[in-house]
Amino acid sequence: MSNIVDARNLSCPEPVIMTKKAMDNNPDIDLITIVSEKVAQENVTKLATSQGYQVEVEEKEDGIYLYLKKSDAMVESAQDDVAILVTNQFFGQGNEEIGQLLMKNFLYTLTEVGSSIKNIIFMNSGVYLTCEGSPALEHLKALEDSGVEILCCGTCLDFFKIKDILAVGNITNMYTAMEILTSASKNITL
């Protein structure tokens, strides 16, 4: 038995919220979520896998169908994971030149410490760090290559009109960001 969530033509985070409600209301059955765009597909897939579902994707003429099957495998524990929220392209307040240098050094240091950082979420002007021309791009790509999930606020990218120059990470929404921040064992906000 499957429950169908029709989230076509809805903007994020609505498809994620609708899918999460269906998961909560029907924890023992498989789900089918139908979306219209790739970003919604990616966001629903991330939610589903974080909740212990296996996801199969089928693109049809009338939408993208995500078949969510409850997995017997345990969802990875958030016991030691750290989430970092970056809300500014500069580290701290004050002089922007030193703030830019400190941010670059902070991100470089993350590549060297080999810690338990699982996610770095970029919001507001912090999204500039993930775009072409960023002085920290090399370090963010190294972090992503090492398994750190880099997430960028889609609303912020749209607001600053820089979505087309995103160079590292994936686009996310506030619901997914909040879910990561509230489930991580530790948070760092810059």
mmCIF file of C-alpha atoms in Angstrom:
data_model
loop_
_atom_site.group_PDB
_atom_site.id
_atom_site.type_symbol
_atom_site.label_atom_id
_atom_site.label_comp_id
_atom_site.label_asym_id
_atom_site.label_seq_id
_atom_site.Cartn_x
_atom_site.Cartn_y
_atom_site.Cartn_z
ATOM 1 C CA MET A 1 0.000 0.000 0.000
ATOM 2 C CA SER A 2 1.313 3.455 -0.901
ATOM 3 C CA ASN A 3 0.283 6.959 -0.018
ATOM 4 C CA ILE A 4 0.590 9.570 -2.790
ATOM 5 C CA VAL A 5 1.838 13.105 -2.099
ATOM 6 C CA ASP A 6 1.135 15.323 -5.104
ATOM 7 C CA ALA A 7 3.498 18.281 -4.746
ATOM 8 C CA ARG A 8 3.683 19.260 -8.406
ATOM 9 C CA ASN A 9 4.007 22.974 -9.174
ATOM 10 C CA LEU A 10 4.701 23.820 -5.526
ATOM 11 C CA SER A 11 7.788 25.768 -4.515
ATOM 12 C CA CYS A 12 10.172 24.591 -1.820
ATOM 13 C CA PRO A 13 9.899 23.854 1.006
ATOM 14 C CA GLU A 14 6.267 22.795 0.432
ATOM 15 C CA PRO A 15 7.045 19.392 -1.212
ATOM 16 C CA VAL A 16 9.381 18.549 1.688
ATOM 17 C CA ILE A 17 6.836 19.606 4.316
ATOM 18 C CA MET A 18 4.034 17.634 2.648
ATOM 19 C CA THR A 19 6.228 14.529 2.385
ATOM 20 C CA LYS A 20 7.328 14.817 6.026
ATOM 21 C CA LYS A 21 3.696 15.086 7.171
ATOM 22 C CA ALA A 22 2.814 11.987 5.132
ATOM 23 C CA MET A 23 5.760 10.128 6.700
ATOM 24 C CA ASP A 24 4.661 11.127 10.196
ATOM 25 C CA ASN A 25 1.011 10.227 9.557
ATOM 26 C CA ASN A 26 1.802 6.910 7.842
ATOM 27 C CA PRO A 27 5.097 5.641 9.291
ATOM 28 C CA ASP A 28 4.594 2.026 8.201
ATOM 29 C CA ILE A 29 3.691 2.440 4.536
ATOM 30 C CA ASP A 30 5.618 3.362 1.419
ATOM 31 C CA LEU A 31 5.062 6.769 -0.160
ATOM 32 C CA ILE A 32 5.040 8.222 -3.644
ATOM 33 C CA THR A 33 5.842 11.923 -3.887
ATOM 34 C CA ILE A 34 5.324 13.642 -7.229
ATOM 35 C CA VAL A 35 7.200 16.891 -7.913
ATOM 36 C CA SER A 36 7.766 19.134 -10.929
ATOM 37 C CA GLU A 37 11.359 20.245 -10.599
ATOM 38 C CA LYS A 38 14.822 18.868 -9.889
ATOM 39 C CA VAL A 39 15.466 20.961 -6.747
ATOM 40 C CA ALA A 40 12.279 19.636 -5.137
ATOM 41 C CA GLN A 41 13.322 16.102 -6.136
ATOM 42 C CA GLU A 42 16.712 16.549 -4.464
ATOM 43 C CA ASN A 43 15.239 18.053 -1.297
ATOM 44 C CA VAL A 44 12.587 15.338 -0.900
ATOM 45 C CA THR A 45 15.238 12.673 -1.566
ATOM 46 C CA LYS A 46 17.462 14.108 1.181
ATOM 47 C CA LEU A 47 14.548 14.139 3.609
ATOM 48 C CA ALA A 48 13.566 10.578 2.737
ATOM 49 C CA THR A 49 17.059 9.139 3.107
ATOM 50 C CA SER A 50 17.527 10.965 6.409
ATOM 51 C CA GLN A 51 14.312 9.304 7.628
ATOM 52 C CA GLY A 52 15.383 5.790 6.631
ATOM 53 C CA TYR A 53 13.670 5.494 3.245
ATOM 54 C CA GLN A 54 15.144 4.111 0.039
ATOM 55 C CA VAL A 55 14.319 6.333 -2.935
ATOM 56 C CA GLU A 56 13.731 5.408 -6.561
ATOM 57 C CA VAL A 57 13.147 8.184 -9.092
ATOM 58 C CA GLU A 58 11.132 7.945 -12.280
ATOM 59 C CA GLU A 59 10.690 10.887 -14.640
ATOM 60 C CA LYS A 60 7.350 10.854 -16.440
ATOM 61 C CA GLU A 61 5.621 13.350 -18.710
ATOM 62 C CA ASP A 62 3.438 14.622 -15.878
ATOM 63 C CA GLY A 63 6.145 14.925 -13.212
ATOM 64 C CA ILE A 64 9.032 13.394 -11.309
ATOM 65 C CA TYR A 65 7.874 10.411 -9.252
ATOM 66 C CA LEU A 66 9.799 9.570 -6.088
ATOM 67 C CA TYR A 67 9.061 6.095 -4.749
ATOM 68 C CA LEU A 68 9.911 6.120 -1.046
ATOM 69 C CA LYS A 69 10.271 2.675 0.488
ATOM 70 C CA LYS A 70 10.803 2.306 4.212
ATOM 71 C CA SER A 71 14.192 0.706 4.773
ATOM 72 C CA ASP A 72 14.948 -1.831 7.460
ATOM 73 C CA ALA A 73 18.359 -0.210 7.928
ATOM 74 C CA MET A 74 18.828 2.144 10.822
ATOM 75 C CA VAL A 75 19.092 5.850 10.111
ATOM 76 C CA GLU A 76 22.594 7.137 10.859
ATOM 77 C CA SER A 77 22.865 8.492 14.366
ATOM 78 C CA ALA A 78 23.458 12.192 14.859
ATOM 79 C CA GLN A 79 25.520 11.397 17.944
ATOM 80 C CA ASP A 80 28.743 13.046 16.811
ATOM 81 C CA ASP A 81 27.709 15.178 13.897
ATOM 82 C CA VAL A 82 28.283 18.912 13.747
ATOM 83 C CA ALA A 83 26.345 21.349 11.577
ATOM 84 C CA ILE A 84 27.727 24.775 10.735
ATOM 85 C CA LEU A 85 25.460 27.668 9.747
ATOM 86 C CA VAL A 86 27.221 30.439 7.801
ATOM 87 C CA THR A 87 25.075 33.577 7.551
ATOM 88 C CA ASN A 88 27.673 36.035 6.274
ATOM 89 C CA GLN A 89 30.451 36.026 3.713
ATOM 90 C CA PHE A 90 32.752 37.570 6.329
ATOM 91 C CA PHE A 91 33.899 36.078 9.637
ATOM 92 C CA GLY A 92 32.658 38.283 12.478
ATOM 93 C CA GLN A 93 31.821 41.958 12.349
ATOM 94 C CA GLY A 94 34.080 44.885 11.645
ATOM 95 C CA ASN A 95 36.610 45.187 8.864
ATOM 96 C CA GLU A 96 35.526 43.239 5.773
ATOM 97 C CA GLU A 97 39.080 42.614 4.571
ATOM 98 C CA ILE A 98 40.104 40.796 7.755
ATOM 99 C CA GLY A 99 36.651 39.176 7.917
ATOM 100 C CA GLN A 100 37.155 37.682 4.454
ATOM 101 C CA LEU A 101 40.628 36.422 5.363
ATOM 102 C CA LEU A 102 39.382 34.905 8.634
ATOM 103 C CA MET A 103 36.504 33.123 6.873
ATOM 104 C CA LYS A 104 38.868 31.671 4.274
ATOM 105 C CA ASN A 105 41.227 30.519 7.047
ATOM 106 C CA PHE A 106 38.354 29.048 9.074
ATOM 107 C CA LEU A 107 37.158 26.986 6.105
ATOM 108 C CA TYR A 108 40.718 25.915 5.325
ATOM 109 C CA THR A 109 41.154 24.806 8.945
ATOM 110 C CA LEU A 110 38.025 22.655 8.642
ATOM 111 C CA THR A 111 39.695 20.778 5.769
ATOM 112 C CA GLU A 112 42.676 19.995 7.984
ATOM 113 C CA VAL A 113 41.136 19.035 11.328
ATOM 114 C CA GLY A 114 39.243 15.970 10.078
ATOM 115 C CA SER A 115 36.438 16.454 12.539
ATOM 116 C CA SER A 116 32.880 15.220 12.633
ATOM 117 C CA ILE A 117 31.378 18.030 10.548
ATOM 118 C CA LYS A 118 28.525 16.647 8.471
ATOM 119 C CA ASN A 119 26.848 19.776 7.058
ATOM 120 C CA ILE A 120 27.684 23.388 6.288
ATOM 121 C CA ILE A 121 24.618 25.480 5.506
ATOM 122 C CA PHE A 122 25.009 28.872 3.805
ATOM 123 C CA MET A 123 22.309 31.505 4.290
ATOM 124 C CA ASN A 124 21.962 35.226 3.586
ATOM 125 C CA SER A 125 25.209 36.722 2.209
ATOM 126 C CA GLY A 126 27.050 33.549 3.236
ATOM 127 C CA VAL A 127 25.904 32.041 -0.080
ATOM 128 C CA TYR A 128 28.461 34.232 -1.878
ATOM 129 C CA LEU A 129 31.146 31.911 -0.486
ATOM 130 C CA THR A 130 29.759 29.033 -2.574
ATOM 131 C CA CYS A 131 29.768 30.900 -5.884
ATOM 132 C CA GLU A 132 32.301 31.467 -8.643
ATOM 133 C CA GLY A 133 34.985 33.944 -7.615
ATOM 134 C CA SER A 134 34.816 33.102 -3.915
ATOM 135 C CA PRO A 135 38.219 33.117 -2.191
ATOM 136 C CA ALA A 136 37.078 30.090 -0.160
ATOM 137 C CA LEU A 137 35.869 27.959 -3.070
ATOM 138 C CA GLU A 138 38.889 25.653 -3.077
ATOM 139 C CA HIS A 139 38.380 24.819 0.611
ATOM 140 C CA LEU A 140 34.647 24.259 0.217
ATOM 141 C CA LYS A 141 35.234 21.877 -2.687
ATOM 142 C CA ALA A 142 37.779 19.975 -0.580
ATOM 143 C CA LEU A 143 35.252 19.728 2.257
ATOM 144 C CA GLU A 144 32.572 18.492 -0.138
ATOM 145 C CA ASP A 145 34.992 15.936 -1.603
ATOM 146 C CA SER A 146 35.682 14.669 1.931
ATOM 147 C CA GLY A 147 31.975 14.007 2.513
ATOM 148 C CA VAL A 148 30.767 17.243 4.111
ATOM 149 C CA GLU A 149 27.372 18.220 2.712
ATOM 150 C CA ILE A 150 27.421 21.823 1.479
ATOM 151 C CA LEU A 151 23.935 23.353 1.329
ATOM 152 C CA CYS A 152 22.992 26.774 -0.045
ATOM 153 C CA CYS A 153 19.762 28.655 0.589
ATOM 154 C CA GLY A 154 17.841 28.801 -2.690
ATOM 155 C CA THR A 155 15.861 31.855 -1.613
ATOM 156 C CA CYS A 156 19.122 33.668 -0.817
ATOM 157 C CA LEU A 157 20.712 32.722 -4.146
ATOM 158 C CA ASP A 158 17.606 34.025 -5.916
ATOM 159 C CA PHE A 159 17.545 37.231 -3.853
ATOM 160 C CA PHE A 160 21.167 38.064 -4.700
ATOM 161 C CA LYS A 161 20.643 36.848 -8.319
ATOM 162 C CA ILE A 162 23.620 34.475 -8.128
ATOM 163 C CA LYS A 163 22.007 31.046 -8.517
ATOM 164 C CA ASP A 164 23.552 30.652 -11.970
ATOM 165 C CA ILE A 165 27.105 30.988 -10.592
ATOM 166 C CA LEU A 166 26.756 28.472 -7.755
ATOM 167 C CA ALA A 167 30.022 26.518 -7.871
ATOM 168 C CA VAL A 168 29.856 24.129 -4.912
ATOM 169 C CA GLY A 169 27.120 22.461 -2.907
ATOM 170 C CA ASN A 170 23.436 21.911 -3.451
ATOM 171 C CA ILE A 171 20.455 24.201 -3.191
ATOM 172 C CA THR A 172 18.310 23.702 -0.105
ATOM 173 C CA ASN A 173 15.370 25.285 1.684
ATOM 174 C CA MET A 174 14.639 26.518 5.192
ATOM 175 C CA TYR A 175 12.808 23.341 6.212
ATOM 176 C CA THR A 176 15.768 21.097 5.386
ATOM 177 C CA ALA A 177 18.209 23.523 7.009
ATOM 178 C CA MET A 178 16.117 23.619 10.185
ATOM 179 C CA GLU A 179 15.833 19.842 10.243
ATOM 180 C CA ILE A 180 19.627 19.465 9.991
ATOM 181 C CA LEU A 181 20.310 22.113 12.628
ATOM 182 C CA THR A 182 17.826 20.678 15.114
ATOM 183 C CA SER A 183 18.957 17.074 14.667
ATOM 184 C CA ALA A 184 22.729 17.659 14.789
ATOM 185 C CA SER A 185 24.430 17.003 18.105
ATOM 186 C CA LYS A 186 26.312 20.321 17.875
ATOM 187 C CA ASN A 187 25.855 23.548 15.924
ATOM 188 C CA ILE A 188 28.233 26.375 15.096
ATOM 189 C CA THR A 189 26.810 29.646 13.773
ATOM 190 C CA LEU A 190 28.946 32.226 11.995
#
